[in-house]
């Protein structure tokens, strides 16, 4: 490839100036466009580091927000709520998602298979806020705002991501491995659970981590499900806060103190998400 | 992929347990269908009062007035389409260029990190984009508007008067479209800018993947004819990858249509029709985010859910088309 390009750069016949200029110009434009694409990420990260790092003291991790207009406090309520809701969402997302992946990869001849695949693809594109409306109708309308309702919306959002990635890695397990198991007289379910699934475990974990990273930052579906809570709440049946919710509240607040907490919260969230996605990718590449 | 060829006799012993397992997997996989059907049911049920009350005029009416109990969604639909399509228009060339850089120009040591950075861009939460847009871009945009679009000359007042008169008649000239707002940078333009940044990585990563799928022979044949790099890209690579890139573009459109908080935070939340690029507006998603929690009246609440239902079907349609294009294009075995 590089040999080819350098050969093209030094042709034996003379290249007309117009073509040479156009080639260089387009190359420069492509480089410039790439810089424009990457710039926001660097700018956001630098901004949050500069503004948020100072607010990340011990109180940030151990206290709840101070009442409006007062200084001090932290985001313990949001951190606890996020962890709790993500754990609950994972239960839904992982069980249904991995089962969906197994169904698509191990039962490709099942008459329902094309429908399940299409619907899971379609679900992946449904806006998060719409899932919030659905969880509202399912839970909040009957039982009130709760962490569980938020977790349900997040779990629904995780499902298609986990389905897709686990289907892909399950299909990478060589057919001969399955055949070897079956040849030993093992039933198909044991082959699937004890041989195929463990072989694909790394990839499935990657998919779950990516799904978590994706929904950890969602505030929209939580606005009218988990609703938010100024205090630490461990009861899933009661309103609960989350990092993205506090970021939203703080960023749209007129109080400096809330804005400061929001910036620190955004820094924490973005670092957690980056570390998770980078680890997931590192992990999957090694496989 | 074919099913394993199963040796018949010993398998019979386990057929009962196999059927139980298959049943269990099927039940769990059906939850996916259930989520989809429940969503349609819930959204339709909750939007029924509004649909019954307003009928199709809900989608064509412009007035959205919770106090008067009149709800028409046309300006939010317009806001959604305008922000999404303009953001798409700006982001596609940038995304394709960055994909070309990663796939064709950059040496491996640079291509991987740049690819990573672009994927991280997709991982930044909407609410963080909103925060950044609000605190960093909005003030810059506000200053810029004042400097470039309202020069302090005597005609300014005349221009405003003229535009205000035109607005009253509901006619907007292109000139008026650039009249600055007092929203300190917030408004339609900022929403478009932030949406552009947010959807870039989706198109970029799909474009990168399809560009990498272009067979090496295509490039080599062009180079052998003495083509320059740009000629290879424009005549061999892009035409070959065109349909796949289109799939990525439509996927990004789906994202843009449903993008909520970043837009809700910066668009200014006004139910006016779009009268200036600097003015406030709203999208379907931003209205859901901003109003659903406070909507007490049945009709108001139901109207907001109708926006959700519309968004639901719009996303289903857009994603279905995108997947269709991508599936048709991906060579067998790579999917």
Coordinates of C-alpha atoms in Angstrom, one line a residue:
Chain A
X1 CA 0.0 0.0 0.0
X2 CA 2.6 2.5 1.0
X3 CA 4.9 1.3 -1.8
X4 CA 2.0 1.9 -4.2
X5 CA 1.3 5.4 -2.9
X6 CA 4.9 6.5 -3.1
X7 CA 5.1 5.1 -6.6
X8 CA 2.1 7.1 -7.5
X9 CA 3.6 10.2 -6.0
X10 CA 6.7 9.8 -8.2
X11 CA 5.2 8.9 -11.6
X12 CA 7.5 8.3 -14.5
X13 CA 5.4 10.4 -16.8
X14 CA 5.1 14.0 -15.7
X15 CA 2.0 14.9 -13.8
X16 CA 0.2 18.0 -15.0
X17 CA 0.4 20.8 -12.5
X18 CA -3.4 21.0 -12.2
X19 CA -3.7 17.4 -11.2
X20 CA -0.8 17.7 -8.8
X21 CA -2.3 20.8 -7.1
X22 CA -5.7 19.3 -6.9
X23 CA -4.3 16.1 -5.3
X24 CA -2.4 18.2 -2.7
X25 CA -5.3 20.5 -2.1
X26 CA -7.7 17.6 -1.4
X27 CA -5.2 15.9 0.8
X28 CA -4.9 19.1 2.8
X29 CA -8.6 19.6 3.1
X30 CA -9.1 16.0 4.3
X31 CA -6.4 16.6 7.0
X32 CA -8.1 19.8 8.0
X33 CA -11.6 18.2 8.1
X34 CA -10.2 15.5 10.4
X35 CA -8.8 18.1 12.7
X36 CA -12.2 19.8 12.8
X37 CA -13.8 16.4 13.6
X38 CA -11.4 15.6 16.5
X39 CA -11.2 19.1 17.9
X40 CA -14.5 19.1 19.9
X41 CA -13.5 16.1 21.8
X42 CA -10.2 17.6 22.9
X43 CA -11.8 20.9 23.6
X44 CA -14.6 19.4 25.8
X45 CA -12.1 17.3 27.7
X46 CA -9.7 20.2 28.3
X47 CA -12.6 22.4 29.4
X48 CA -14.0 19.9 31.8
X49 CA -10.5 19.2 33.2
X50 CA -9.9 22.9 33.8
X51 CA -13.4 23.6 35.3
X52 CA -14.2 20.4 37.0
X53 CA -11.0 19.1 38.5
X54 CA -10.9 21.7 41.2
X55 CA -14.4 20.7 42.4
X56 CA -13.4 17.1 42.7
X57 CA -12.5 17.1 46.4
X58 CA -13.5 14.6 49.1
X59 CA -16.9 16.4 49.6
X60 CA -17.7 15.8 45.9
X61 CA -17.7 12.1 46.5
X62 CA -19.1 12.0 50.1
X63 CA -21.7 14.7 50.3
X64 CA -25.1 15.5 48.7
X65 CA -25.7 18.8 46.9
X66 CA -26.1 21.8 49.2
X67 CA -29.5 23.5 49.2
X68 CA -29.9 26.0 46.4
X69 CA -27.8 29.1 46.8
X70 CA -25.5 27.6 49.4
X71 CA -22.0 26.4 48.7
X72 CA -20.3 23.1 49.3
X73 CA -21.7 19.6 48.9
X74 CA -21.1 16.9 46.3
X75 CA -22.8 14.4 44.1
X76 CA -22.9 11.3 46.3
X77 CA -26.7 11.0 45.6
X78 CA -26.0 10.9 41.9
X79 CA -23.1 8.5 42.1
X80 CA -25.1 6.1 44.3
X81 CA -28.2 6.4 42.1
X82 CA -26.2 5.8 38.9
X83 CA -24.5 2.8 40.2
X84 CA -27.8 1.3 41.5
X85 CA -29.7 2.0 38.4
X86 CA -27.0 0.7 36.1
X87 CA -26.8 -2.6 38.1
X88 CA -30.6 -3.0 37.8
X89 CA -30.5 -2.1 34.1
X90 CA -27.7 -4.7 33.6
X91 CA -29.8 -7.5 34.9
X92 CA -32.5 -6.7 32.3
X93 CA -30.0 -5.9 29.5
X94 CA -27.7 -8.9 30.1
X95 CA -30.3 -11.6 30.5
X96 CA -32.5 -10.6 27.6
X97 CA -29.6 -9.4 25.5
X98 CA -27.5 -12.5 25.8
X99 CA -30.5 -14.8 25.3
X100 CA -31.4 -12.8 22.2
X101 CA -27.8 -13.2 21.0
X102 CA -27.9 -17.0 21.6
X103 CA -31.3 -17.2 19.8
X104 CA -30.0 -15.4 16.7
X105 CA -26.7 -17.3 16.5
X106 CA -27.7 -20.8 17.6
X107 CA -31.2 -21.1 16.2
X108 CA -30.8 -19.4 12.8
X109 CA -33.5 -21.6 11.2
X110 CA -36.2 -20.7 13.8
X111 CA -39.1 -19.0 12.0
X112 CA -39.1 -16.1 14.5
X113 CA -35.4 -15.4 14.0
X114 CA -35.7 -12.8 11.2
X115 CA -38.3 -10.9 13.2
X116 CA -36.2 -10.9 16.4
X117 CA -33.2 -9.7 14.5
X118 CA -35.1 -6.9 12.7
X119 CA -36.9 -5.7 15.8
X120 CA -33.7 -5.7 17.8
X121 CA -32.0 -3.6 15.1
X122 CA -35.0 -1.2 15.1
X123 CA -35.0 -0.9 18.9
X124 CA -31.4 0.2 18.7
X125 CA -32.5 3.3 16.8
X126 CA -35.4 4.4 19.1
X127 CA -34.6 7.6 20.8
X128 CA -33.8 7.3 24.5
X129 CA -36.4 9.8 25.5
X130 CA -39.1 7.8 23.8
X131 CA -38.1 4.8 26.0
X132 CA -38.5 7.1 29.0
X133 CA -42.1 7.8 27.9
X134 CA -42.7 4.0 27.6
X135 CA -41.2 3.3 31.1
X136 CA -43.4 6.2 32.4
X137 CA -46.5 4.6 31.0
X138 CA -45.5 1.1 32.3
X139 CA -44.3 2.0 35.8
X140 CA -44.6 5.6 36.8
X141 CA -48.2 6.0 35.9
X142 CA -49.1 3.2 38.3
X143 CA -46.5 3.4 41.0
X144 CA -44.9 6.8 40.8
X145 CA -41.4 8.0 40.1
X146 CA -38.8 5.4 41.0
X147 CA -35.3 4.3 40.4
X148 CA -36.7 1.0 39.1
X149 CA -38.6 2.8 36.3
X150 CA -35.4 4.6 35.3
X151 CA -33.5 1.3 35.4
X152 CA -36.2 -0.3 33.2
X153 CA -35.8 2.4 30.5
X154 CA -32.0 2.0 30.6
X155 CA -32.3 -1.8 30.5
X156 CA -34.5 -1.5 27.4
X157 CA -31.8 0.7 25.8
X158 CA -29.1 -1.8 26.7
X159 CA -30.9 -4.8 25.1
X160 CA -30.3 -4.2 21.4
X161 CA -26.6 -3.4 22.0
X162 CA -26.0 -6.6 24.0
X163 CA -28.0 -8.7 21.4
X164 CA -25.9 -7.4 18.5
X165 CA -22.5 -7.8 20.1
X166 CA -23.2 -11.2 21.7
X167 CA -24.7 -12.5 18.4
X168 CA -21.5 -11.5 16.6
X169 CA -19.1 -13.1 19.0
X170 CA -21.1 -16.3 19.3
X171 CA -21.0 -16.6 15.5
X172 CA -17.2 -16.3 15.7
X173 CA -17.0 -19.6 17.7
X174 CA -16.0 -22.2 15.1
X175 CA -18.7 -24.6 14.1
X176 CA -16.3 -27.5 14.6
X177 CA -16.3 -26.7 18.4
X178 CA -20.0 -27.2 18.5
X179 CA -19.8 -30.3 16.4
X180 CA -17.1 -31.8 18.7
X181 CA -19.4 -31.3 21.7
X182 CA -22.3 -32.8 20.0
X183 CA -20.2 -35.7 18.8
X184 CA -19.4 -36.5 22.4
X185 CA -23.1 -37.0 22.9
X186 CA -23.7 -33.7 24.8
X187 CA -27.1 -32.2 24.3
X188 CA -27.2 -29.0 22.4
X189 CA -28.1 -26.9 25.5
X190 CA -25.1 -28.1 27.3
X191 CA -22.9 -27.5 24.3
X192 CA -24.3 -24.0 24.1
X193 CA -24.0 -23.2 27.8
X194 CA -20.7 -25.0 28.7
X195 CA -18.7 -24.7 25.5
X196 CA -20.0 -22.0 23.1
X197 CA -20.9 -19.4 25.7
X198 CA -17.6 -19.6 27.6
X199 CA -15.7 -19.4 24.4
X200 CA -17.5 -16.2 23.6
X201 CA -17.5 -14.8 27.1
X202 CA -14.8 -12.2 26.5
X203 CA -16.7 -10.6 23.6
X204 CA -20.0 -10.7 25.5
X205 CA -18.4 -8.9 28.4
X206 CA -17.1 -6.3 25.9
X207 CA -20.6 -5.8 24.6
X208 CA -22.1 -5.4 28.0
X209 CA -19.4 -2.8 28.9
X210 CA -20.1 -0.9 25.7
X211 CA -23.8 -1.0 26.5
X212 CA -23.2 0.3 30.0
X213 CA -21.0 3.1 28.8
X214 CA -23.7 4.0 26.4
X215 CA -26.6 4.2 28.8
X216 CA -24.6 5.5 31.8
X217 CA -24.7 9.0 30.2
X218 CA -28.4 9.0 29.3
X219 CA -30.3 11.6 31.2
X220 CA -33.3 12.0 28.9
X221 CA -35.1 8.8 29.8
X222 CA -34.5 9.5 33.5
X223 CA -36.2 12.9 33.6
X224 CA -39.6 11.5 34.2
X225 CA -38.8 8.0 35.5
X226 CA -36.1 8.2 38.1
X227 CA -36.9 11.9 38.4
X228 CA -33.9 12.8 40.7
X229 CA -33.5 13.0 44.4
X230 CA -31.4 15.5 46.5
X231 CA -30.6 12.7 48.9
X232 CA -28.9 9.4 48.7
X233 CA -31.6 6.8 48.1
X234 CA -31.1 3.1 48.0
X235 CA -34.7 2.1 47.7
X236 CA -35.5 1.3 44.0
X237 CA -39.1 2.1 44.6
X238 CA -38.4 5.7 45.3
X239 CA -37.1 8.6 43.1
X240 CA -33.4 8.4 42.5
X241 CA -30.8 10.7 41.2
X242 CA -28.1 9.9 38.6
X243 CA -25.0 11.6 37.3
X244 CA -26.4 12.8 34.0
X245 CA -29.5 14.1 35.7
X246 CA -27.5 16.2 38.1
X247 CA -25.4 17.4 35.2
X248 CA -28.5 18.5 33.4
X249 CA -30.0 20.1 36.5
X250 CA -26.7 21.9 37.3
X251 CA -26.0 23.1 33.8
X252 CA -29.4 24.7 33.4
X253 CA -29.3 26.2 36.9
X254 CA -28.6 29.8 37.6
X255 CA -26.5 29.0 40.7
X256 CA -22.7 29.0 40.3
X257 CA -22.4 26.2 42.8
X258 CA -24.7 23.9 40.9
X259 CA -22.9 24.7 37.7
X260 CA -19.6 23.8 39.4
X261 CA -20.9 20.5 40.6
X262 CA -22.4 19.8 37.1
X263 CA -18.9 20.4 35.5
X264 CA -17.2 18.1 38.0
X265 CA -20.0 15.5 37.5
X266 CA -19.5 15.7 33.7
X267 CA -15.8 15.2 34.1
X268 CA -16.3 12.2 36.3
X269 CA -18.9 10.7 33.9
X270 CA -16.9 11.3 30.8
X271 CA -13.8 9.8 32.4
X272 CA -15.7 6.7 33.5
X273 CA -17.3 6.3 30.1
X274 CA -13.9 6.7 28.3
X275 CA -12.2 4.2 30.5
X276 CA -15.0 1.7 30.1
X277 CA -15.1 2.0 26.3
X278 CA -11.3 1.9 26.0
X279 CA -11.0 -1.1 28.3
X280 CA -13.8 -2.8 26.3
X281 CA -12.0 -2.2 23.0
X282 CA -8.6 -3.3 24.3
X283 CA -10.3 -6.4 25.7
X284 CA -12.0 -7.3 22.5
X285 CA -8.9 -6.7 20.3
X286 CA -6.8 -9.0 22.4
X287 CA -9.3 -11.8 21.7
Chain B
X1 CA -24.1 -20.0 8.8
X2 CA -25.5 -23.6 8.8
X3 CA -26.7 -25.5 11.8
X4 CA -24.4 -28.2 13.2
X5 CA -25.0 -31.5 11.6
X6 CA -26.3 -33.4 14.6
X7 CA -25.6 -37.1 15.0
X8 CA -29.1 -38.5 15.3
X9 CA -29.3 -41.4 17.8
X10 CA -27.5 -40.1 21.0
X11 CA -29.2 -36.7 20.6
X12 CA -32.6 -38.3 21.2
X13 CA -31.8 -38.8 24.9
X14 CA -31.4 -35.1 25.4
X15 CA -34.2 -33.9 23.1
X16 CA -36.5 -33.1 26.1
X17 CA -33.9 -30.9 27.9
X18 CA -33.0 -29.3 24.5
X19 CA -36.6 -28.4 24.0
X20 CA -36.8 -26.8 27.4
X21 CA -33.7 -24.8 26.8
X22 CA -34.9 -23.7 23.4
X23 CA -38.2 -22.7 24.9
X24 CA -36.4 -20.7 27.6
X25 CA -34.2 -18.9 25.1
X26 CA -37.2 -18.2 22.9
X27 CA -39.2 -16.8 25.8
X28 CA -36.3 -14.5 26.7
X29 CA -35.7 -13.5 23.1
X30 CA -39.4 -12.7 22.8
X31 CA -39.0 -10.0 25.4
X32 CA -37.3 -8.1 22.7
X33 CA -40.5 -8.2 20.6
X34 CA -42.5 -7.6 23.7
X35 CA -40.6 -4.3 24.4
X36 CA -41.3 -3.2 20.9
X37 CA -45.0 -4.1 21.0
X38 CA -45.4 -2.6 24.5
X39 CA -43.8 0.6 23.3
X40 CA -46.2 0.9 20.4
X41 CA -49.2 0.0 22.7
X42 CA -48.2 2.5 25.5
X43 CA -47.5 5.3 23.1
X44 CA -50.6 4.9 21.1
X45 CA -52.8 4.5 24.2
X46 CA -51.4 7.6 25.8
X47 CA -51.5 9.7 22.6
X48 CA -55.1 8.7 21.8
X49 CA -56.8 11.6 23.5
X50 CA -54.8 14.1 21.5
X51 CA -55.2 12.2 18.3
X52 CA -58.9 11.9 18.8
X53 CA -59.3 15.6 19.7
X54 CA -57.2 17.1 17.0
X55 CA -57.0 14.4 14.3
X56 CA -54.5 14.9 11.6
X57 CA -54.6 18.7 12.2
X58 CA -52.2 18.0 15.2
X59 CA -49.4 17.6 12.6
X60 CA -50.3 20.6 10.5
X61 CA -51.4 23.1 13.1
X62 CA -48.8 25.6 14.3
X63 CA -50.3 26.8 17.6
X64 CA -49.0 25.0 20.7
X65 CA -50.6 26.7 23.6
X66 CA -50.9 24.7 26.8
X67 CA -52.9 27.5 28.5
X68 CA -55.5 27.6 25.7
X69 CA -55.4 23.8 25.4
X70 CA -54.6 24.0 21.7
X71 CA -51.8 21.7 20.4
X72 CA -50.3 21.6 16.9
X73 CA -46.9 20.1 16.3
X74 CA -46.0 21.5 12.9
X75 CA -43.3 23.9 14.2
X76 CA -41.7 21.2 16.3
X77 CA -41.7 18.8 13.4
X78 CA -40.2 21.6 11.3
X79 CA -37.6 22.2 14.0
X80 CA -36.7 18.6 14.2
X81 CA -36.3 18.3 10.4
X82 CA -34.4 21.5 10.0
X83 CA -31.9 20.9 12.8
X84 CA -31.3 17.3 11.7
X85 CA -31.0 17.9 8.0
X86 CA -28.8 20.9 8.2
X87 CA -26.6 19.2 10.8
X88 CA -26.4 16.2 8.4
X89 CA -25.5 18.4 5.5
X90 CA -22.6 19.9 7.4
X91 CA -21.4 16.7 9.0
X92 CA -21.3 14.4 6.0
X93 CA -18.4 15.9 4.2
X94 CA -16.4 16.3 7.4
X95 CA -17.2 12.7 8.5
X96 CA -16.3 11.2 5.1
X97 CA -13.1 13.2 5.0
X98 CA -12.1 12.0 8.4
X99 CA -12.9 8.4 7.3
X100 CA -10.7 8.9 4.3
X101 CA -8.0 10.2 6.5
X102 CA -8.1 7.2 8.8
X103 CA -8.5 4.6 6.0
X104 CA -6.3 6.0 3.3
X105 CA -3.9 8.7 4.4
X106 CA -2.8 8.2 8.0
X107 CA 0.0 5.8 8.8
X108 CA -1.1 3.0 11.1
X109 CA 0.4 4.6 14.2
X110 CA -1.8 7.6 13.6
X111 CA -4.9 6.0 12.1
X112 CA -5.6 3.9 15.2
X113 CA -5.5 6.8 17.8
X114 CA -7.6 9.0 15.5
X115 CA -10.1 6.3 15.0
X116 CA -10.3 5.9 18.8
X117 CA -10.8 9.6 19.3
X118 CA -13.7 9.6 16.8
X119 CA -15.3 6.7 18.5
X120 CA -14.9 8.4 21.9
X121 CA -16.7 11.4 20.4
X122 CA -19.7 9.0 20.0
X123 CA -19.4 8.0 23.6
X124 CA -19.7 11.6 25.0
X125 CA -23.2 11.8 26.6
X126 CA -25.7 14.2 25.2
X127 CA -26.0 16.1 28.4
X128 CA -22.2 16.8 28.4
X129 CA -22.4 18.2 24.9
X130 CA -25.3 20.3 26.1
X131 CA -23.3 21.6 29.0
X132 CA -20.3 22.4 26.8
X133 CA -22.5 24.1 24.2
X134 CA -24.2 26.2 26.8
X135 CA -21.1 27.3 28.7
X136 CA -18.5 27.6 25.9
X137 CA -20.0 27.8 22.4
X138 CA -23.1 30.0 23.3
X139 CA -21.1 33.0 24.6
X140 CA -18.8 32.8 21.6
X141 CA -21.7 32.6 19.2
X142 CA -23.5 35.4 21.0
X143 CA -20.5 37.8 20.7
X144 CA -20.1 36.7 17.1
X145 CA -23.7 37.4 16.2
X146 CA -23.4 40.9 17.7
X147 CA -20.2 41.6 15.8
X148 CA -21.1 40.3 12.4
X149 CA -24.9 40.4 12.1
X150 CA -25.9 43.6 13.9
X151 CA -23.3 46.2 12.9
X152 CA -24.1 49.4 14.6
X153 CA -25.3 51.4 11.7
X154 CA -28.4 53.6 11.4
X155 CA -30.1 51.1 9.0
X156 CA -30.3 48.5 11.8
X157 CA -33.5 49.9 13.3
X158 CA -35.1 50.1 9.9
X159 CA -34.1 46.6 9.2
X160 CA -35.6 45.4 12.4
X161 CA -38.8 47.3 11.8
X162 CA -39.1 45.9 8.3
X163 CA -38.4 42.3 9.5
X164 CA -40.9 42.6 12.3
X165 CA -43.5 43.7 9.8
X166 CA -42.7 40.8 7.6
X167 CA -42.9 38.4 10.5
X168 CA -46.2 39.7 11.5
X169 CA -47.4 38.8 8.0
X170 CA -45.6 35.5 8.4
X171 CA -43.3 36.2 5.5
X172 CA -39.6 36.0 6.2
X173 CA -36.9 37.2 3.8
X174 CA -33.5 35.7 3.7
X175 CA -32.1 38.9 5.2
X176 CA -34.4 38.6 8.2
X177 CA -33.3 35.0 8.7
X178 CA -30.0 36.3 10.0
X179 CA -31.3 38.9 12.4
X180 CA -29.6 38.3 15.7
X181 CA -31.6 37.2 18.7
X182 CA -31.2 38.3 22.3
X183 CA -30.7 34.7 23.5
X184 CA -27.0 35.2 24.1
X185 CA -26.0 32.6 21.5
X186 CA -28.7 30.1 22.2
X187 CA -31.1 29.1 19.5
X188 CA -31.5 27.2 16.3
X189 CA -27.9 27.8 15.1
X190 CA -26.3 26.5 18.3
X191 CA -28.6 23.4 18.2
X192 CA -27.4 22.7 14.7
X193 CA -23.8 23.1 15.6
X194 CA -24.0 20.8 18.5
X195 CA -26.0 18.2 16.6
X196 CA -23.4 18.3 13.8
X197 CA -20.7 17.4 16.2
X198 CA -22.8 14.7 17.8
X199 CA -23.7 12.8 14.7
X200 CA -20.2 13.1 13.0
X201 CA -18.8 9.9 14.6
X202 CA -21.7 7.7 13.4
X203 CA -21.2 8.6 9.7
X204 CA -17.5 8.6 10.1
X205 CA -17.2 5.1 11.5
X206 CA -19.6 3.6 9.0
X207 CA -17.8 5.4 6.2
X208 CA -14.4 4.2 7.5
X209 CA -15.6 0.6 7.5
X210 CA -17.0 0.6 4.0
X211 CA -14.0 2.4 2.6
X212 CA -11.8 -0.3 4.1
X213 CA -14.0 -2.9 2.3
X214 CA -13.2 -1.4 -1.1
X215 CA -11.1 -4.1 -2.8
X216 CA -7.4 -3.4 -3.1
X217 CA -7.5 -4.2 -6.8
X218 CA -9.6 -1.1 -7.4
X219 CA -6.9 1.1 -5.9
X220 CA -4.0 -0.7 -7.6
X221 CA -5.7 -0.6 -11.0
X222 CA -6.0 3.2 -10.8
X223 CA -2.5 3.7 -9.5
X224 CA -1.2 1.5 -12.3
X225 CA -2.9 3.9 -14.8
X226 CA -0.9 6.7 -13.1
X227 CA -3.8 8.2 -11.1
X228 CA -3.1 10.6 -8.2
X229 CA -4.3 9.7 -4.7
X230 CA -7.2 12.0 -5.0
X231 CA -8.2 10.6 -8.3
X232 CA -8.1 7.1 -6.8
X233 CA -10.3 8.3 -4.0
X234 CA -12.8 10.2 -6.1
X235 CA -13.1 7.7 -8.9
X236 CA -12.5 4.3 -7.4
X237 CA -13.1 4.4 -3.7
X238 CA -16.0 6.8 -3.2
X239 CA -18.2 5.5 -6.0
X240 CA -17.6 2.0 -4.7
X241 CA -18.4 2.9 -1.1
X242 CA -21.2 5.4 -2.0
X243 CA -24.1 3.3 -1.0
X244 CA -22.5 2.2 2.3
X245 CA -21.8 5.7 3.2
X246 CA -25.4 6.6 2.5
X247 CA -26.4 3.9 5.0
X248 CA -24.2 5.6 7.6
X249 CA -25.7 9.0 6.8
X250 CA -29.2 7.7 7.3
X251 CA -28.2 6.1 10.5
X252 CA -26.8 9.5 11.7
X253 CA -30.1 11.1 10.6
X254 CA -31.9 8.7 12.9
X255 CA -29.7 9.8 15.8
X256 CA -30.1 13.4 15.0
X257 CA -33.9 13.2 14.9
X258 CA -34.0 11.7 18.4
X259 CA -31.2 13.6 20.0
X260 CA -32.7 15.2 23.1
X261 CA -31.0 16.9 25.9
X262 CA -28.1 18.7 24.2
X263 CA -30.7 20.2 21.8
X264 CA -33.2 20.9 24.6
X265 CA -30.6 22.7 26.6
X266 CA -29.5 25.1 23.8
X267 CA -32.4 25.5 21.3
X268 CA -34.3 28.1 23.5
X269 CA -37.5 26.1 23.7
X270 CA -39.9 28.4 21.7
X271 CA -42.9 27.2 19.9
X272 CA -42.5 29.9 17.3
X273 CA -42.0 29.0 13.7
X274 CA -38.5 29.2 12.5
X275 CA -38.0 32.8 11.7
X276 CA -34.3 33.3 12.2
X277 CA -31.4 31.0 12.3
X278 CA -30.4 32.8 15.6
X279 CA -33.9 32.6 17.0
X280 CA -35.3 30.2 19.5
X281 CA -37.0 27.1 18.3
X282 CA -37.9 23.6 19.5
X283 CA -37.8 20.0 18.3
X284 CA -40.1 17.2 19.1
X285 CA -37.6 15.6 21.5
X286 CA -36.8 18.9 23.2
X287 CA -40.5 19.6 23.8
X288 CA -40.9 16.1 25.4
X289 CA -37.9 16.7 27.7
X290 CA -39.0 20.2 28.6
X291 CA -42.7 19.8 29.0
X292 CA -43.7 16.2 29.8
X293 CA -42.8 16.5 33.5
X294 CA -45.0 19.6 33.9
X295 CA -47.8 18.6 31.7
X296 CA -50.8 18.2 34.1
X297 CA -53.8 18.4 31.7
X298 CA -54.6 15.1 29.9
X299 CA -54.7 16.8 26.5
X300 CA -51.3 18.5 27.1
X301 CA -49.7 15.3 28.3
X302 CA -51.3 13.3 25.5
X303 CA -50.1 15.8 22.9
X304 CA -46.5 15.4 24.2
X305 CA -46.8 11.6 24.0
X306 CA -48.0 12.0 20.4
X307 CA -44.7 13.8 19.7
X308 CA -43.0 10.7 21.1
X309 CA -45.1 8.4 19.0
X310 CA -44.3 10.4 15.9
X311 CA -40.6 10.3 16.8
X312 CA -40.9 6.5 17.4
X313 CA -42.2 5.8 14.0
X314 CA -39.9 8.2 12.3
X315 CA -36.9 6.5 13.9
X316 CA -38.1 3.0 13.1
X317 CA -38.6 4.1 9.4
X318 CA -35.2 5.8 9.2
X319 CA -33.3 3.0 10.9
X320 CA -35.1 0.3 8.8
X321 CA -34.0 2.1 5.6
X322 CA -30.5 2.5 6.8
X323 CA -30.1 -1.2 7.8
X324 CA -31.6 -2.2 4.5
X325 CA -29.0 -0.2 2.6
X326 CA -26.2 -1.4 4.8
X327 CA -27.3 -5.1 4.7
X328 CA -27.6 -5.0 0.9
X329 CA -24.2 -3.6 0.6
X330 CA -22.2 -5.6 3.1
X331 CA -20.6 -8.6 1.2
X332 CA -21.8 -11.9 2.5
X333 CA -19.9 -13.3 5.4
X334 CA -18.7 -9.9 6.7
X335 CA -21.9 -8.9 8.4

